[in-house]
Short mmCIF file of C-alpha atoms and ligand atoms in Angstrom, two decimals:
data_model
loop_
_atom_site.label_atom_id
_atom_site.label_comp_id
_atom_site.label_asym_id
_atom_site.label_seq_id
_atom_site.Cartn_x
_atom_site.Cartn_y
_atom_site.Cartn_z
CA MET A 1 -35.68 107.55 91.04
CA LEU A 2 -37.76 111.04 92.01
CA VAL A 3 -40.30 111.14 94.81
CA VAL A 4 -42.49 114.32 94.52
CA MET A 5 -43.87 115.89 97.55
CA LYS A 6 -47.45 117.24 98.11
CA ALA A 7 -47.32 120.87 97.98
CA ASN A 8 -48.33 121.21 101.46
CA ALA A 9 -45.81 118.32 102.57
CA GLU A 10 -43.53 119.54 105.95
CA GLN A 11 -40.01 119.43 106.32
CA ALA A 12 -40.39 116.55 108.37
CA ASP A 13 -42.15 114.68 105.70
CA VAL A 14 -38.85 115.47 103.73
CA ASP A 15 -36.90 114.25 106.53
CA ARG A 16 -38.70 111.11 106.53
CA VAL A 17 -38.25 110.26 102.84
CA CYS A 18 -34.68 111.17 103.00
CA GLN A 19 -33.74 109.07 106.32
CA ALA A 20 -35.73 105.91 104.03
CA VAL A 21 -33.87 106.56 101.20
CA SER A 22 -30.36 106.69 103.15
CA ASP A 23 -31.48 103.41 104.88
CA LEU A 24 -31.88 101.57 101.53
CA ASN A 25 -28.30 102.75 101.39
CA LEU A 26 -29.19 105.13 98.46
CA THR A 27 -28.59 109.21 98.58
CA ALA A 28 -30.76 111.83 98.36
CA HIS A 29 -30.86 114.98 97.09
CA PRO A 30 -33.86 117.31 98.13
CA ILE A 31 -34.44 119.66 95.15
CA PRO A 32 -36.81 122.74 96.84
CA GLY A 33 -39.02 123.57 93.59
CA LYS A 34 -41.48 126.53 93.26
CA SER A 35 -44.50 124.90 94.18
CA ARG A 36 -43.16 121.49 95.94
CA THR A 37 -40.15 119.83 97.29
CA ALA A 38 -38.80 116.62 94.93
CA ILE A 39 -36.00 114.40 96.17
CA GLY A 40 -33.98 112.98 93.73
CA ILE A 41 -32.26 109.30 94.62
CA THR A 42 -28.96 108.06 93.06
CA GLY A 43 -26.90 105.43 93.99
CA ASN A 44 -29.01 102.79 92.72
CA VAL A 45 -27.68 100.41 90.17
CA GLY A 46 -30.78 98.54 89.60
CA PRO A 47 -34.50 99.40 89.95
CA VAL A 48 -35.79 100.65 93.46
CA ASP A 49 -39.18 99.45 94.90
CA PRO A 50 -41.42 102.30 94.71
CA SER A 51 -43.70 101.20 97.04
CA LEU A 52 -40.90 101.52 99.69
CA LEU A 53 -41.31 105.30 99.59
CA SER A 54 -45.14 106.21 98.24
CA ALA A 55 -46.70 105.30 101.19
CA LEU A 56 -44.57 107.67 103.31
CA PRO A 57 -46.66 111.04 104.58
CA GLY A 58 -46.63 113.85 102.00
CA VAL A 59 -45.64 111.77 99.11
CA ILE A 60 -47.76 112.27 95.82
CA GLU A 61 -45.81 110.35 93.31
CA VAL A 62 -42.39 108.24 93.19
CA ILE A 63 -41.19 108.52 89.36
CA ARG A 64 -38.68 106.51 87.70
CA VAL A 65 -36.02 108.40 85.77
CA THR A 66 -34.94 106.96 82.59
CA ARG A 67 -31.91 108.82 81.52
CA PRO A 68 -28.60 108.03 82.63
CA TYR A 69 -28.15 111.40 83.85
CA LYS A 70 -30.25 112.35 86.75
CA LEU A 71 -29.70 115.52 88.72
CA THR A 72 -28.49 117.24 85.85
CA GLY A 73 -31.71 116.52 84.01
CA ARG A 74 -34.90 117.94 83.55
CA GLU A 75 -37.02 115.00 85.00
CA MET A 76 -35.71 115.75 88.32
CA GLN A 77 -35.96 119.19 88.09
CA PRO A 78 -38.19 120.98 85.60
CA GLU A 79 -37.74 124.49 86.73
CA ASP A 80 -34.06 126.21 85.37
CA THR A 81 -31.24 126.26 87.46
CA ILE A 82 -30.46 130.22 88.40
CA ILE A 83 -26.69 130.65 89.84
CA ARG A 84 -25.84 133.54 91.97
CA VAL A 85 -22.37 134.33 91.69
CA GLY A 86 -22.16 137.52 93.98
CA ASP A 87 -24.89 140.12 92.60
CA VAL A 88 -24.73 137.94 89.28
CA ARG A 89 -27.34 135.33 88.55
CA VAL A 90 -26.83 133.00 85.70
CA GLY A 91 -29.54 131.37 83.84
CA GLY A 92 -32.16 133.82 84.55
CA PRO A 93 -33.45 136.83 82.04
CA GLU A 94 -30.18 138.48 82.01
CA ILE A 95 -27.69 137.10 80.09
CA ALA A 96 -24.31 136.35 81.40
CA VAL A 97 -21.04 138.03 80.04
CA ILE A 98 -17.73 136.76 81.29
CA ALA A 99 -14.49 138.38 79.85
CA GLY A 100 -11.12 138.94 80.44
CA PRO A 101 -7.75 137.74 79.19
CA CYS A 102 -6.69 133.83 78.22
CA SER A 103 -3.62 134.31 81.30
CA VAL A 104 -3.18 136.49 84.01
CA GLU A 105 -0.02 138.01 82.76
CA SER A 106 0.29 141.06 85.17
CA HIS A 107 -1.08 143.44 87.78
CA GLU A 108 -1.70 146.36 85.45
CA GLN A 109 -3.12 144.21 82.49
CA THR A 110 -5.50 142.46 84.69
CA VAL A 111 -6.90 145.29 86.85
CA SER A 112 -7.09 147.96 84.03
CA GLY A 113 -8.34 145.51 81.62
CA ALA A 114 -11.00 144.69 84.04
CA ARG A 115 -12.18 148.22 84.42
CA HIS A 116 -12.69 148.32 80.82
CA LEU A 117 -14.60 145.68 81.17
CA ARG A 118 -16.91 146.42 83.72
CA GLU A 119 -17.64 150.04 82.21
CA HIS A 120 -18.68 148.21 79.38
CA GLY A 121 -21.34 145.90 80.75
CA ALA A 122 -19.22 142.44 81.66
CA HIS A 123 -20.81 140.62 84.46
CA MET A 124 -17.58 138.57 85.41
CA LEU A 125 -13.85 138.15 84.84
CA ARG A 126 -11.99 135.56 83.75
CA GLY A 127 -8.38 134.93 83.47
CA GLY A 128 -6.29 131.90 83.92
CA ALA A 129 -3.74 131.35 86.57
CA PHE A 130 -2.99 127.61 85.93
CA LYS A 131 -2.77 126.78 82.55
CA PRO A 132 -3.42 123.72 80.37
CA ARG A 133 -0.76 124.54 77.57
CA THR A 134 -0.54 121.92 74.75
CA SER A 135 3.11 122.32 74.92
CA PRO A 136 4.87 122.14 78.48
CA TYR A 137 7.58 124.70 77.22
CA THR A 138 5.05 127.82 76.97
CA PHE A 139 3.91 129.98 79.61
CA GLN A 140 1.92 127.93 82.18
CA GLY A 141 0.40 130.35 84.00
CA LEU A 142 1.68 132.76 87.38
CA GLY A 143 -0.21 130.03 89.67
CA GLU A 144 -1.26 132.07 93.10
CA GLU A 145 0.29 134.96 92.10
CA GLY A 146 -1.92 135.23 89.09
CA LEU A 147 -5.05 134.14 91.47
CA LYS A 148 -4.17 137.24 94.13
CA ILE A 149 -4.21 139.52 90.91
CA LEU A 150 -7.62 138.28 89.92
CA ALA A 151 -8.93 138.96 93.81
CA GLU A 152 -7.09 142.40 93.37
CA ALA A 153 -9.05 142.99 90.26
CA ARG A 154 -12.54 141.81 92.05
CA GLU A 155 -11.58 143.95 95.04
CA GLN A 156 -11.41 147.38 92.42
CA THR A 157 -14.24 146.56 90.04
CA GLY A 158 -16.58 144.43 92.39
CA LEU A 159 -16.63 141.72 89.06
CA PRO A 160 -16.61 138.05 90.62
CA VAL A 161 -13.74 135.86 88.98
CA VAL A 162 -13.91 132.97 87.23
CA SER A 163 -10.33 130.55 87.05
CA GLU A 164 -9.49 127.06 85.89
CA LEU A 165 -8.34 124.72 88.38
CA MET A 166 -6.33 121.93 86.82
CA ASP A 167 -5.62 119.52 89.67
CA ILE A 168 -7.12 118.79 93.57
CA GLU A 169 -4.01 119.74 94.91
CA ASN A 170 -4.68 123.35 94.30
CA ILE A 171 -8.48 123.47 95.38
CA GLU A 172 -8.01 125.42 98.71
CA LEU A 173 -5.94 127.89 96.53
CA ALA A 174 -8.65 128.11 93.91
CA GLU A 175 -11.49 128.39 96.83
CA ARG A 176 -9.34 131.14 98.70
CA TYR A 177 -9.34 133.46 95.53
CA VAL A 178 -12.16 132.58 93.29
CA ASP A 179 -15.91 133.04 92.67
CA VAL A 180 -16.41 130.36 90.29
CA ILE A 181 -14.14 127.57 89.41
CA GLN A 182 -13.26 126.19 85.90
CA ILE A 183 -12.96 123.08 85.07
CA GLY A 184 -11.33 123.18 81.36
CA ALA A 185 -12.18 121.27 78.55
CA ARG A 186 -8.95 118.77 78.84
CA ASN A 187 -10.14 118.05 82.54
CA MET A 188 -13.86 116.91 81.55
CA GLN A 189 -13.27 113.78 82.29
CA ASN A 190 -10.99 113.88 85.24
CA TYR A 191 -13.56 112.37 87.71
CA PRO A 192 -11.62 112.75 90.74
CA LEU A 193 -11.37 116.68 89.87
CA LEU A 194 -14.88 116.62 89.37
CA ARG A 195 -16.11 114.68 92.80
CA ARG A 196 -13.81 117.26 94.62
CA VAL A 197 -15.57 120.33 93.11
CA GLY A 198 -18.67 118.57 93.75
CA ARG A 199 -17.70 119.12 97.53
CA SER A 200 -16.90 122.53 97.06
CA SER A 201 -19.04 125.72 97.86
CA LYS A 202 -18.05 127.50 94.85
CA PRO A 203 -19.75 127.45 91.57
CA VAL A 204 -18.20 125.15 88.77
CA LEU A 205 -18.00 126.32 85.10
CA LEU A 206 -17.57 122.83 83.18
CA LYS A 207 -16.23 123.18 79.58
CA ARG A 208 -17.28 120.44 77.38
CA GLY A 209 -14.19 117.91 76.43
CA LEU A 210 -12.85 118.29 73.00
CA ALA A 211 -14.62 115.15 71.60
CA ALA A 212 -17.02 114.73 74.30
CA THR A 213 -20.92 113.64 73.36
CA LEU A 214 -23.63 115.55 74.97
CA GLU A 215 -24.23 112.34 77.24
CA GLU A 216 -20.58 112.59 78.39
CA PHE A 217 -20.95 116.15 79.15
CA LEU A 218 -23.90 115.99 81.25
CA LEU A 219 -22.46 113.03 82.93
CA ALA A 220 -19.25 114.70 83.62
CA ALA A 221 -21.80 117.25 85.27
CA GLU A 222 -23.64 114.85 86.97
CA TYR A 223 -20.33 113.78 88.72
CA ILE A 224 -19.73 117.40 90.40
CA MET A 225 -23.86 117.42 91.11
CA ALA A 226 -23.83 113.92 93.12
CA GLU A 227 -21.21 114.99 95.43
CA GLY A 228 -23.61 117.86 96.43
CA ASN A 229 -22.61 120.90 94.33
CA ARG A 230 -25.69 122.11 92.65
CA ASN A 231 -24.19 125.19 90.76
CA VAL A 232 -22.82 123.86 87.73
CA MET A 233 -22.61 126.18 84.46
CA LEU A 234 -22.48 123.54 81.16
CA CYS A 235 -19.46 125.79 78.69
CA GLU A 236 -19.44 124.88 74.85
CA ARG A 237 -16.38 125.56 73.98
CA GLY A 238 -15.95 123.94 70.48
CA ILE A 239 -15.18 120.16 69.28
CA ARG A 240 -12.66 118.77 66.96
CA THR A 241 -14.08 118.26 63.46
CA PHE A 242 -12.43 118.30 60.01
CA SER A 243 -12.30 121.84 59.67
CA ASP A 244 -9.44 123.82 58.42
CA TYR A 245 -9.93 127.32 58.84
CA SER A 246 -11.16 127.46 62.61
CA ARG A 247 -9.11 126.26 66.05
CA PHE A 248 -12.02 124.07 66.74
CA THR A 249 -16.00 123.74 65.57
CA LEU A 250 -18.60 125.46 67.99
CA ASP A 251 -21.35 123.07 68.40
CA LEU A 252 -24.19 125.76 68.52
CA SER A 253 -26.67 122.60 68.09
CA VAL A 254 -25.86 121.55 71.33
CA VAL A 255 -26.78 124.72 73.28
CA PRO A 256 -30.97 124.12 72.73
CA GLU A 257 -30.73 120.42 73.28
CA LEU A 258 -28.85 121.07 76.46
CA LYS A 259 -31.11 123.43 77.43
CA ARG A 260 -33.93 120.97 76.47
CA ILE A 261 -32.78 118.23 78.53
CA SER A 262 -31.03 120.04 81.52
CA HIS A 263 -32.09 122.70 83.95
CA LEU A 264 -28.34 124.03 84.29
CA PRO A 265 -27.28 127.25 82.56
CA VAL A 266 -25.34 127.00 79.78
CA ILE A 267 -22.41 129.51 78.36
CA VAL A 268 -20.90 129.74 75.21
CA ASP A 269 -17.13 130.42 74.55
CA PRO A 270 -16.87 131.20 70.93
CA SER A 271 -13.03 132.45 71.67
CA HIS A 272 -11.49 128.75 72.10
CA ALA A 273 -13.96 127.37 69.37
CA ALA A 274 -12.83 130.08 66.66
CA GLY A 275 -9.14 130.47 67.63
CA ARG A 276 -9.14 133.66 65.17
CA ARG A 277 -10.47 137.24 66.59
CA HIS A 278 -12.70 137.95 63.50
CA LEU A 279 -14.94 134.86 64.05
CA VAL A 280 -15.85 135.49 67.69
CA ILE A 281 -18.38 138.19 67.46
CA PRO A 282 -20.52 136.62 65.04
CA LEU A 283 -20.54 133.43 67.31
CA ALA A 284 -21.07 135.20 70.26
CA ARG A 285 -24.07 137.00 68.32
CA ALA A 286 -25.34 133.50 67.25
CA ALA A 287 -25.05 131.71 70.65
CA ILE A 288 -27.11 134.30 72.57
CA ALA A 289 -29.73 134.10 69.14
CA ALA A 290 -29.88 129.95 70.16
CA GLY A 291 -30.70 130.60 73.99
CA ALA A 292 -27.42 130.23 75.62
CA ASP A 293 -27.57 132.01 79.10
CA GLY A 294 -24.31 133.62 78.47
CA VAL A 295 -20.82 134.07 76.67
CA MET A 296 -16.98 133.86 77.91
CA VAL A 297 -14.85 135.64 75.46
CA GLU A 298 -11.26 136.34 75.76
CA VAL A 299 -10.03 139.82 75.46
CA HIS A 300 -6.68 141.56 75.81
CA ALA A 301 -5.35 145.03 75.65
CA GLU A 302 -2.81 144.05 73.18
CA PRO A 303 -3.19 140.92 71.93
CA ASN A 304 -0.10 140.51 69.74
CA ARG A 305 1.54 140.72 72.90
CA ALA A 306 -0.42 138.48 74.89
CA ARG A 307 1.42 135.08 76.33
CA SER A 308 -1.40 132.86 75.40
CA ASP A 309 -4.25 133.01 72.80
CA GLY A 310 -3.71 136.23 71.60
CA ALA A 311 -4.97 135.45 67.93
CA GLN A 312 -8.25 134.67 69.18
CA ALA A 313 -8.44 137.62 72.01
CA LEU A 314 -10.83 140.56 71.30
CA THR A 315 -9.55 144.03 71.67
CA LEU A 316 -10.87 146.15 74.12
CA ASP A 317 -13.14 148.30 71.22
CA MET A 318 -14.27 144.90 70.10
CA PHE A 319 -15.58 144.20 73.27
CA SER A 320 -17.65 146.91 73.44
CA GLU A 321 -18.75 146.15 69.94
CA LEU A 322 -19.88 142.70 70.79
CA MET A 323 -21.47 144.36 73.91
CA GLU A 324 -23.43 146.90 72.19
CA GLU A 325 -24.54 143.70 69.26
CA LEU A 326 -25.98 141.92 72.31
CA ARG A 327 -28.01 144.18 73.48
CA ILE A 328 -29.65 144.45 70.31
CA ILE A 329 -30.01 140.81 70.06
CA ALA A 330 -31.09 139.70 73.61
CA PRO A 331 -34.32 141.36 73.57
CA ALA A 332 -35.34 139.56 70.13
CA VAL A 333 -35.23 136.63 72.58
CA ARG A 334 -36.75 137.67 75.38
CA ARG A 335 -33.59 137.95 77.51
CA THR A 336 -31.76 141.30 78.46
CA ALA A 337 -27.82 142.38 78.38
CA SER A 338 -28.11 145.68 80.28
CA GLY A 339 -24.76 144.72 81.60
CA GLY A 340 -22.87 145.01 84.83
CA ALA A 341 -24.26 143.73 87.95
CA ASN A 342 -27.86 142.52 88.09
CA PRO A 343 -29.31 142.38 91.60
CA THR A 344 -32.87 142.74 90.30
CA ALA A 345 -32.63 140.15 86.98
C1 PEP B 401 -9.53 128.49 78.59
O1 PEP B 401 -10.81 128.89 79.09
O2 PEP B 401 -8.30 129.35 78.88
C2 PEP B 401 -9.24 127.39 78.06
C3 PEP B 401 -7.75 127.08 78.49
O3 PEP B 401 -10.32 126.42 77.95
P1 PEP B 401 -10.69 125.13 77.27
O4 PEP B 401 -10.27 124.39 78.35
O5 PEP B 401 -11.77 125.20 76.84
O6 PEP B 401 -9.51 124.51 76.33
MN1 MN B 402 -7.38 130.44 76.45
#
């Protein structure tokens, strides 16, 4: 259910509606819009009698939201969500490029790599400190040490950092060091973890599960938003199919469909989908052409020595080439890719 307020409604009117909603044992989510405020209502199992709210001062309309995802859908919020991360805006005209190694391996690797990425136009630095590895015997990440290295790289370059959180136990650590908390594909349906990051003040980059439908993906985002965190970026990273030439299949058709249904920014990760570096640049180009709000790519100065996902890592030169190409493609779809911090975008 969505309560639409009149353009001239006062804060007291909004507060009165929120109080009436909580008196019904439901949750109110005020959504300030460009011209007026709407109040999303969640928590009802059955229909709510609209007349309980439509008669309140300042209310123009009470609308039933028919889709299972409420807060993530455009029915509740028609305008695009733009997420601020430091000076970067995700979901606005400037496309966001998140780049960095699969894993944080050392101070030198991370900081010098971050400098190159910054110079060539990356907006944010990625790097895993807690790694969800298929085998328990492979490199699992540096843990807190890795997060400290990321924070140091941010200090040196000004790039906000994105890193994966795998369990609730480490949330305070993640909150202390990172700017965006990544929830990995394997945790897309870890509901207690989703709820916990939903109570965090940090934006969340939510990756689509390996076999998740669009509805499951949006409902996972809904878990985060239902707890109050509105800053969720959706990340398509490839799904399981019968492909025998790539690691996963990048589902690019989900990009315009997500953009149609949801107001949340959509980021595409071609690296994990492809699994092999020669596929990454073409897929990144296609992602921006398909309307993605940004891309996340793995980059390593020496991919052959990477401790995880070396085969899909772009070299530093390939990253520069990628940025040059995105600067050509972005304007064709009425976006910009000027690179670096974009305070005015
Ligand atoms: C990653 O981004 O390094 C990662 C592990 O991604 P995913 O969860 O998509 O496999
Ligand atoms: Mn990886």
